[in-house]
Amino acid sequence: MRNFYSAYWWIFLLRGIFALVLGLLAIIWPGVTFATLIVFLGAYLFIAGVFAVVGAIAARKTAENWGIFLLSGLTGVILGILTLYNPFATGAALIFLVGFWAMLAGIFEIIIAIRLRALITGEGWYIAGGLLSILFGILLLSNPETAAITLTWLFGFYAVISGVMLISLSFRLRRK
């Protein structure tokens, strides 16, 4: 008797093909892909927000915290509308968010490495990783347009590798 994964091997194949195509598009046309991903993000935020609002209103008589779900849904709707209205601003905000996150993560990595000096050896590598994270953040913030292309390429390479792995997995599952 075939198990669930073997019976539905083709789902992994479709996911892999989709990831592979999306990854190749991101590598070949990073500017268009980045803008498209931002528009998809806006659509997702809006649609998820609408569903959350509908769910909150439907649950207002039975759920104690329905107001939190309503607030979450309204926030999603508003962010979705703002993203669709001005995708460029959302893309820039996303780049700045990733840049600041990378710098903050790097600072924390360095602090942790210094605090762990008494417990571990080779903490210099962790410090070097923290410095690289900080440098990455600075580079993102110094040139947001190039950062958008770079982040899209990174996403593209990840999607291509993921797609190839899923396609390979699907063929192995099909044989089982």
JSON list of C-alpha atoms in Angstrom, two decimals:
[
{"chain": "A", "resi": 1, "resn": "MET", "atom": "CA", "xyz": [0.00, 0.00, 0.00]},
{"chain": "A", "resi": 2, "resn": "ARG", "atom": "CA", "xyz": [1.38, 3.37, -0.98]},
{"chain": "A", "resi": 3, "resn": "ASN", "atom": "CA", "xyz": [1.79, 6.01, 1.66]},
{"chain": "A", "resi": 4, "resn": "PHE", "atom": "CA", "xyz": [0.43, 9.54, 1.41]},
{"chain": "A", "resi": 5, "resn": "TYR", "atom": "CA", "xyz": [3.66, 11.08, 0.08]},
{"chain": "A", "resi": 6, "resn": "SER", "atom": "CA", "xyz": [4.13, 8.47, -2.61]},
{"chain": "A", "resi": 7, "resn": "ALA", "atom": "CA", "xyz": [0.51, 8.75, -3.70]},
{"chain": "A", "resi": 8, "resn": "TYR", "atom": "CA", "xyz": [0.78, 12.52, -4.07]},
{"chain": "A", "resi": 9, "resn": "TRP", "atom": "CA", "xyz": [4.31, 12.73, -5.50]},
{"chain": "A", "resi": 10, "resn": "TRP", "atom": "CA", "xyz": [3.02, 15.05, -8.20]},
{"chain": "A", "resi": 11, "resn": "ILE", "atom": "CA", "xyz": [2.31, 17.80, -5.65]},
{"chain": "A", "resi": 12, "resn": "PHE", "atom": "CA", "xyz": [6.03, 17.95, -4.88]},
{"chain": "A", "resi": 13, "resn": "LEU", "atom": "CA", "xyz": [6.74, 18.02, -8.62]},
{"chain": "A", "resi": 14, "resn": "LEU", "atom": "CA", "xyz": [4.38, 20.96, -9.19]},
{"chain": "A", "resi": 15, "resn": "ARG", "atom": "CA", "xyz": [5.81, 22.84, -6.22]},
{"chain": "A", "resi": 16, "resn": "GLY", "atom": "CA", "xyz": [9.31, 22.19, -7.51]},
{"chain": "A", "resi": 17, "resn": "ILE", "atom": "CA", "xyz": [8.51, 23.37, -11.03]},
{"chain": "A", "resi": 18, "resn": "PHE", "atom": "CA", "xyz": [6.83, 26.51, -9.65]},
{"chain": "A", "resi": 19, "resn": "ALA", "atom": "CA", "xyz": [9.81, 27.27, -7.40]},
{"chain": "A", "resi": 20, "resn": "LEU", "atom": "CA", "xyz": [12.27, 26.63, -10.23]},
{"chain": "A", "resi": 21, "resn": "VAL", "atom": "CA", "xyz": [10.43, 28.92, -12.66]},
{"chain": "A", "resi": 22, "resn": "LEU", "atom": "CA", "xyz": [10.00, 31.63, -10.04]},
{"chain": "A", "resi": 23, "resn": "GLY", "atom": "CA", "xyz": [13.67, 31.38, -9.10]},
{"chain": "A", "resi": 24, "resn": "LEU", "atom": "CA", "xyz": [14.81, 31.65, -12.71]},
{"chain": "A", "resi": 25, "resn": "LEU", "atom": "CA", "xyz": [12.57, 34.68, -13.25]},
{"chain": "A", "resi": 26, "resn": "ALA", "atom": "CA", "xyz": [14.04, 36.30, -10.13]},
{"chain": "A", "resi": 27, "resn": "ILE", "atom": "CA", "xyz": [17.57, 35.73, -11.41]},
{"chain": "A", "resi": 28, "resn": "ILE", "atom": "CA", "xyz": [16.89, 36.83, -15.00]},
{"chain": "A", "resi": 29, "resn": "TRP", "atom": "CA", "xyz": [14.57, 39.81, -14.26]},
{"chain": "A", "resi": 30, "resn": "PRO", "atom": "CA", "xyz": [15.25, 40.82, -10.65]},
{"chain": "A", "resi": 31, "resn": "GLY", "atom": "CA", "xyz": [13.70, 44.30, -10.88]},
{"chain": "A", "resi": 32, "resn": "VAL", "atom": "CA", "xyz": [10.40, 43.10, -12.32]},
{"chain": "A", "resi": 33, "resn": "THR", "atom": "CA", "xyz": [10.33, 40.11, -9.96]},
{"chain": "A", "resi": 34, "resn": "PHE", "atom": "CA", "xyz": [10.93, 42.30, -6.88]},
{"chain": "A", "resi": 35, "resn": "ALA", "atom": "CA", "xyz": [8.11, 44.65, -7.88]},
{"chain": "A", "resi": 36, "resn": "THR", "atom": "CA", "xyz": [5.83, 41.70, -8.60]},
{"chain": "A", "resi": 37, "resn": "LEU", "atom": "CA", "xyz": [6.62, 40.09, -5.23]},
{"chain": "A", "resi": 38, "resn": "ILE", "atom": "CA", "xyz": [5.78, 43.36, -3.47]},
{"chain": "A", "resi": 39, "resn": "VAL", "atom": "CA", "xyz": [2.43, 43.56, -5.31]},
{"chain": "A", "resi": 40, "resn": "PHE", "atom": "CA", "xyz": [1.73, 39.92, -4.37]},
{"chain": "A", "resi": 41, "resn": "LEU", "atom": "CA", "xyz": [2.59, 40.78, -0.77]},
{"chain": "A", "resi": 42, "resn": "GLY", "atom": "CA", "xyz": [0.08, 43.63, -0.89]},
{"chain": "A", "resi": 43, "resn": "ALA", "atom": "CA", "xyz": [-2.61, 41.38, -2.34]},
{"chain": "A", "resi": 44, "resn": "TYR", "atom": "CA", "xyz": [-1.90, 38.73, 0.27]},
{"chain": "A", "resi": 45, "resn": "LEU", "atom": "CA", "xyz": [-2.06, 41.24, 3.13]},
{"chain": "A", "resi": 46, "resn": "PHE", "atom": "CA", "xyz": [-5.35, 42.62, 1.84]},
{"chain": "A", "resi": 47, "resn": "ILE", "atom": "CA", "xyz": [-7.03, 39.23, 1.23]},
{"chain": "A", "resi": 48, "resn": "ALA", "atom": "CA", "xyz": [-5.78, 37.72, 4.50]},
{"chain": "A", "resi": 49, "resn": "GLY", "atom": "CA", "xyz": [-6.97, 40.86, 6.29]},
{"chain": "A", "resi": 50, "resn": "VAL", "atom": "CA", "xyz": [-10.44, 40.62, 4.77]},
{"chain": "A", "resi": 51, "resn": "PHE", "atom": "CA", "xyz": [-10.73, 36.97, 5.83]},
{"chain": "A", "resi": 52, "resn": "ALA", "atom": "CA", "xyz": [-9.56, 37.86, 9.33]},
{"chain": "A", "resi": 53, "resn": "VAL", "atom": "CA", "xyz": [-12.15, 40.65, 9.59]},
{"chain": "A", "resi": 54, "resn": "VAL", "atom": "CA", "xyz": [-14.92, 38.33, 8.37]},
{"chain": "A", "resi": 55, "resn": "GLY", "atom": "CA", "xyz": [-13.77, 35.62, 10.80]},
{"chain": "A", "resi": 56, "resn": "ALA", "atom": "CA", "xyz": [-13.63, 38.08, 13.70]},
{"chain": "A", "resi": 57, "resn": "ILE", "atom": "CA", "xyz": [-17.11, 39.40, 13.01]},
{"chain": "A", "resi": 58, "resn": "ALA", "atom": "CA", "xyz": [-18.47, 35.87, 12.67]},
{"chain": "A", "resi": 59, "resn": "ALA", "atom": "CA", "xyz": [-16.85, 34.88, 15.98]},
{"chain": "A", "resi": 60, "resn": "ARG", "atom": "CA", "xyz": [-17.85, 37.99, 17.95]},
{"chain": "A", "resi": 61, "resn": "LYS", "atom": "CA", "xyz": [-20.54, 36.11, 19.89]},
{"chain": "A", "resi": 62, "resn": "THR", "atom": "CA", "xyz": [-18.48, 33.00, 20.61]},
{"chain": "A", "resi": 63, "resn": "ALA", "atom": "CA", "xyz": [-14.86, 34.16, 20.84]},
{"chain": "A", "resi": 64, "resn": "GLU", "atom": "CA", "xyz": [-13.67, 36.19, 23.76]},
{"chain": "A", "resi": 65, "resn": "ASN", "atom": "CA", "xyz": [-10.80, 37.85, 21.90]},
{"chain": "A", "resi": 66, "resn": "TRP", "atom": "CA", "xyz": [-12.55, 38.57, 18.62]},
{"chain": "A", "resi": 67, "resn": "GLY", "atom": "CA", "xyz": [-11.54, 42.24, 18.85]},
{"chain": "A", "resi": 68, "resn": "ILE", "atom": "CA", "xyz": [-7.85, 41.31, 18.55]},
{"chain": "A", "resi": 69, "resn": "PHE", "atom": "CA", "xyz": [-8.61, 39.33, 15.40]},
{"chain": "A", "resi": 70, "resn": "LEU", "atom": "CA", "xyz": [-10.62, 42.25, 14.06]},
{"chain": "A", "resi": 71, "resn": "LEU", "atom": "CA", "xyz": [-7.74, 44.65, 14.73]},
{"chain": "A", "resi": 72, "resn": "SER", "atom": "CA", "xyz": [-5.30, 42.23, 13.09]},
{"chain": "A", "resi": 73, "resn": "GLY", "atom": "CA", "xyz": [-7.54, 41.91, 10.04]},
{"chain": "A", "resi": 74, "resn": "LEU", "atom": "CA", "xyz": [-8.06, 45.65, 9.70]},
{"chain": "A", "resi": 75, "resn": "THR", "atom": "CA", "xyz": [-4.30, 46.15, 9.97]},
{"chain": "A", "resi": 76, "resn": "GLY", "atom": "CA", "xyz": [-3.79, 43.63, 7.16]},
{"chain": "A", "resi": 77, "resn": "VAL", "atom": "CA", "xyz": [-6.39, 45.34, 4.98]},
{"chain": "A", "resi": 78, "resn": "ILE", "atom": "CA", "xyz": [-4.81, 48.76, 5.55]},
{"chain": "A", "resi": 79, "resn": "LEU", "atom": "CA", "xyz": [-1.26, 47.49, 4.93]},
{"chain": "A", "resi": 80, "resn": "GLY", "atom": "CA", "xyz": [-2.45, 45.67, 1.80]},
{"chain": "A", "resi": 81, "resn": "ILE", "atom": "CA", "xyz": [-4.09, 48.81, 0.42]},
{"chain": "A", "resi": 82, "resn": "LEU", "atom": "CA", "xyz": [-1.01, 50.91, 1.21]},
{"chain": "A", "resi": 83, "resn": "THR", "atom": "CA", "xyz": [1.25, 48.32, -0.43]},
{"chain": "A", "resi": 84, "resn": "LEU", "atom": "CA", "xyz": [-0.88, 48.14, -3.56]},
{"chain": "A", "resi": 85, "resn": "TYR", "atom": "CA", "xyz": [-1.17, 51.94, -3.67]},
{"chain": "A", "resi": 86, "resn": "ASN", "atom": "CA", "xyz": [2.60, 52.47, -3.43]},
{"chain": "A", "resi": 87, "resn": "PRO", "atom": "CA", "xyz": [4.61, 49.27, -3.92]},
{"chain": "A", "resi": 88, "resn": "PHE", "atom": "CA", "xyz": [7.84, 51.28, -4.24]},
{"chain": "A", "resi": 89, "resn": "ALA", "atom": "CA", "xyz": [7.50, 52.59, -0.67]},
{"chain": "A", "resi": 90, "resn": "THR", "atom": "CA", "xyz": [6.81, 49.09, 0.64]},
{"chain": "A", "resi": 91, "resn": "GLY", "atom": "CA", "xyz": [9.81, 47.70, -1.24]},
{"chain": "A", "resi": 92, "resn": "ALA", "atom": "CA", "xyz": [12.04, 50.43, 0.18]},
{"chain": "A", "resi": 93, "resn": "ALA", "atom": "CA", "xyz": [10.66, 49.83, 3.68]},
{"chain": "A", "resi": 94, "resn": "LEU", "atom": "CA", "xyz": [11.34, 46.12, 3.31]},
{"chain": "A", "resi": 95, "resn": "ILE", "atom": "CA", "xyz": [14.93, 46.76, 2.28]},
{"chain": "A", "resi": 96, "resn": "PHE", "atom": "CA", "xyz": [15.47, 49.12, 5.21]},
{"chain": "A", "resi": 97, "resn": "LEU", "atom": "CA", "xyz": [13.87, 46.61, 7.57]},
{"chain": "A", "resi": 98, "resn": "VAL", "atom": "CA", "xyz": [16.18, 43.83, 6.38]},
{"chain": "A", "resi": 99, "resn": "GLY", "atom": "CA", "xyz": [19.19, 46.18, 6.54]},
{"chain": "A", "resi": 100, "resn": "PHE", "atom": "CA", "xyz": [18.50, 47.27, 10.11]},
{"chain": "A", "resi": 101, "resn": "TRP", "atom": "CA", "xyz": [17.70, 43.69, 11.11]},
{"chain": "A", "resi": 102, "resn": "ALA", "atom": "CA", "xyz": [21.03, 42.47, 9.69]},
{"chain": "A", "resi": 103, "resn": "MET", "atom": "CA", "xyz": [22.96, 45.15, 11.58]},
{"chain": "A", "resi": 104, "resn": "LEU", "atom": "CA", "xyz": [21.11, 44.45, 14.83]},
{"chain": "A", "resi": 105, "resn": "ALA", "atom": "CA", "xyz": [21.60, 40.70, 14.44]},
{"chain": "A", "resi": 106, "resn": "GLY", "atom": "CA", "xyz": [25.31, 41.29, 13.84]},
{"chain": "A", "resi": 107, "resn": "ILE", "atom": "CA", "xyz": [25.62, 43.41, 16.97]},
{"chain": "A", "resi": 108, "resn": "PHE", "atom": "CA", "xyz": [23.91, 40.70, 19.03]},
{"chain": "A", "resi": 109, "resn": "GLU", "atom": "CA", "xyz": [26.16, 38.02, 17.52]},
{"chain": "A", "resi": 110, "resn": "ILE", "atom": "CA", "xyz": [29.23, 39.98, 18.58]},
{"chain": "A", "resi": 111, "resn": "ILE", "atom": "CA", "xyz": [27.86, 40.57, 22.09]},
{"chain": "A", "resi": 112, "resn": "ILE", "atom": "CA", "xyz": [27.03, 36.88, 22.49]},
{"chain": "A", "resi": 113, "resn": "ALA", "atom": "CA", "xyz": [30.47, 35.84, 21.21]},
{"chain": "A", "resi": 114, "resn": "ILE", "atom": "CA", "xyz": [32.18, 38.12, 23.72]},
{"chain": "A", "resi": 115, "resn": "ARG", "atom": "CA", "xyz": [30.03, 36.80, 26.56]},
{"chain": "A", "resi": 116, "resn": "LEU", "atom": "CA", "xyz": [30.75, 33.19, 25.55]},
{"chain": "A", "resi": 117, "resn": "ARG", "atom": "CA", "xyz": [34.53, 33.67, 25.51]},
{"chain": "A", "resi": 118, "resn": "ALA", "atom": "CA", "xyz": [34.88, 31.88, 28.83]},
{"chain": "A", "resi": 119, "resn": "LEU", "atom": "CA", "xyz": [32.81, 28.90, 27.65]},
{"chain": "A", "resi": 120, "resn": "ILE", "atom": "CA", "xyz": [33.95, 28.32, 24.07]},
{"chain": "A", "resi": 121, "resn": "THR", "atom": "CA", "xyz": [36.98, 28.60, 21.87]},
{"chain": "A", "resi": 122, "resn": "GLY", "atom": "CA", "xyz": [36.94, 30.03, 18.36]},
{"chain": "A", "resi": 123, "resn": "GLU", "atom": "CA", "xyz": [34.54, 32.82, 19.25]},
{"chain": "A", "resi": 124, "resn": "GLY", "atom": "CA", "xyz": [36.40, 34.94, 16.72]},
{"chain": "A", "resi": 125, "resn": "TRP", "atom": "CA", "xyz": [34.45, 33.19, 13.96]},
{"chain": "A", "resi": 126, "resn": "TYR", "atom": "CA", "xyz": [31.18, 34.22, 15.60]},
{"chain": "A", "resi": 127, "resn": "ILE", "atom": "CA", "xyz": [32.48, 37.78, 15.89]},
{"chain": "A", "resi": 128, "resn": "ALA", "atom": "CA", "xyz": [33.51, 37.68, 12.21]},
{"chain": "A", "resi": 129, "resn": "GLY", "atom": "CA", "xyz": [30.00, 36.49, 11.31]},
{"chain": "A", "resi": 130, "resn": "GLY", "atom": "CA", "xyz": [28.55, 39.37, 13.31]},
{"chain": "A", "resi": 131, "resn": "LEU", "atom": "CA", "xyz": [30.79, 41.84, 11.52]},
{"chain": "A", "resi": 132, "resn": "LEU", "atom": "CA", "xyz": [29.69, 40.39, 8.16]},
{"chain": "A", "resi": 133, "resn": "SER", "atom": "CA", "xyz": [26.04, 40.78, 9.16]},
{"chain": "A", "resi": 134, "resn": "ILE", "atom": "CA", "xyz": [26.66, 44.41, 10.09]},
{"chain": "A", "resi": 135, "resn": "LEU", "atom": "CA", "xyz": [28.48, 45.02, 6.81]},
{"chain": "A", "resi": 136, "resn": "PHE", "atom": "CA", "xyz": [25.63, 43.36, 4.89]},
{"chain": "A", "resi": 137, "resn": "GLY", "atom": "CA", "xyz": [23.13, 45.67, 6.61]},
{"chain": "A", "resi": 138, "resn": "ILE", "atom": "CA", "xyz": [25.22, 48.75, 5.85]},
{"chain": "A", "resi": 139, "resn": "LEU", "atom": "CA", "xyz": [25.51, 47.74, 2.20]},
{"chain": "A", "resi": 140, "resn": "LEU", "atom": "CA", "xyz": [21.74, 47.24, 1.94]},
{"chain": "A", "resi": 141, "resn": "LEU", "atom": "CA", "xyz": [21.05, 50.64, 3.45]},
{"chain": "A", "resi": 142, "resn": "SER", "atom": "CA", "xyz": [23.69, 52.43, 1.39]},
{"chain": "A", "resi": 143, "resn": "ASN", "atom": "CA", "xyz": [22.15, 51.47, -1.97]},
{"chain": "A", "resi": 144, "resn": "PRO", "atom": "CA", "xyz": [18.51, 50.30, -1.73]},
{"chain": "A", "resi": 145, "resn": "GLU", "atom": "CA", "xyz": [18.09, 49.79, -5.49]},
{"chain": "A", "resi": 146, "resn": "THR", "atom": "CA", "xyz": [21.05, 47.44, -5.70]},
{"chain": "A", "resi": 147, "resn": "ALA", "atom": "CA", "xyz": [19.84, 45.83, -2.48]},
{"chain": "A", "resi": 148, "resn": "ALA", "atom": "CA", "xyz": [16.46, 45.07, -4.06]},
{"chain": "A", "resi": 149, "resn": "ILE", "atom": "CA", "xyz": [18.19, 43.33, -6.96]},
{"chain": "A", "resi": 150, "resn": "THR", "atom": "CA", "xyz": [20.58, 41.47, -4.64]},
{"chain": "A", "resi": 151, "resn": "LEU", "atom": "CA", "xyz": [17.78, 40.28, -2.34]},
{"chain": "A", "resi": 152, "resn": "THR", "atom": "CA", "xyz": [15.78, 39.17, -5.36]},
{"chain": "A", "resi": 153, "resn": "TRP", "atom": "CA", "xyz": [18.79, 37.23, -6.69]},
{"chain": "A", "resi": 154, "resn": "LEU", "atom": "CA", "xyz": [19.27, 35.58, -3.29]},
{"chain": "A", "resi": 155, "resn": "PHE", "atom": "CA", "xyz": [15.60, 34.64, -3.31]},
{"chain": "A", "resi": 156, "resn": "GLY", "atom": "CA", "xyz": [15.99, 33.40, -6.89]},
{"chain": "A", "resi": 157, "resn": "PHE", "atom": "CA", "xyz": [18.96, 31.15, -6.10]},
{"chain": "A", "resi": 158, "resn": "TYR", "atom": "CA", "xyz": [17.14, 29.80, -3.04]},
{"chain": "A", "resi": 159, "resn": "ALA", "atom": "CA", "xyz": [14.02, 29.10, -5.12]},
{"chain": "A", "resi": 160, "resn": "VAL", "atom": "CA", "xyz": [16.01, 27.36, -7.88]},
{"chain": "A", "resi": 161, "resn": "ILE", "atom": "CA", "xyz": [17.80, 25.11, -5.37]},
{"chain": "A", "resi": 162, "resn": "SER", "atom": "CA", "xyz": [14.54, 24.41, -3.55]},
{"chain": "A", "resi": 163, "resn": "GLY", "atom": "CA", "xyz": [12.77, 23.68, -6.84]},
{"chain": "A", "resi": 164, "resn": "VAL", "atom": "CA", "xyz": [15.43, 21.23, -8.01]},
{"chain": "A", "resi": 165, "resn": "MET", "atom": "CA", "xyz": [15.33, 19.47, -4.63]},
{"chain": "A", "resi": 166, "resn": "LEU", "atom": "CA", "xyz": [11.52, 19.19, -4.74]},
{"chain": "A", "resi": 167, "resn": "ILE", "atom": "CA", "xyz": [11.56, 17.88, -8.30]},
{"chain": "A", "resi": 168, "resn": "SER", "atom": "CA", "xyz": [14.18, 15.31, -7.33]},
{"chain": "A", "resi": 169, "resn": "LEU", "atom": "CA", "xyz": [12.14, 14.31, -4.29]},
{"chain": "A", "resi": 170, "resn": "SER", "atom": "CA", "xyz": [9.00, 13.91, -6.40]},
{"chain": "A", "resi": 171, "resn": "PHE", "atom": "CA", "xyz": [10.72, 11.46, -8.75]},
{"chain": "A", "resi": 172, "resn": "ARG", "atom": "CA", "xyz": [12.04, 9.42, -5.82]},
{"chain": "A", "resi": 173, "resn": "LEU", "atom": "CA", "xyz": [8.57, 9.35, -4.25]},
{"chain": "A", "resi": 174, "resn": "ARG", "atom": "CA", "xyz": [7.02, 8.28, -7.54]},
{"chain": "A", "resi": 175, "resn": "ARG", "atom": "CA", "xyz": [9.24, 5.19, -7.64]},
{"chain": "A", "resi": 176, "resn": "LYS", "atom": "CA", "xyz": [8.09, 4.08, -4.15]}
]
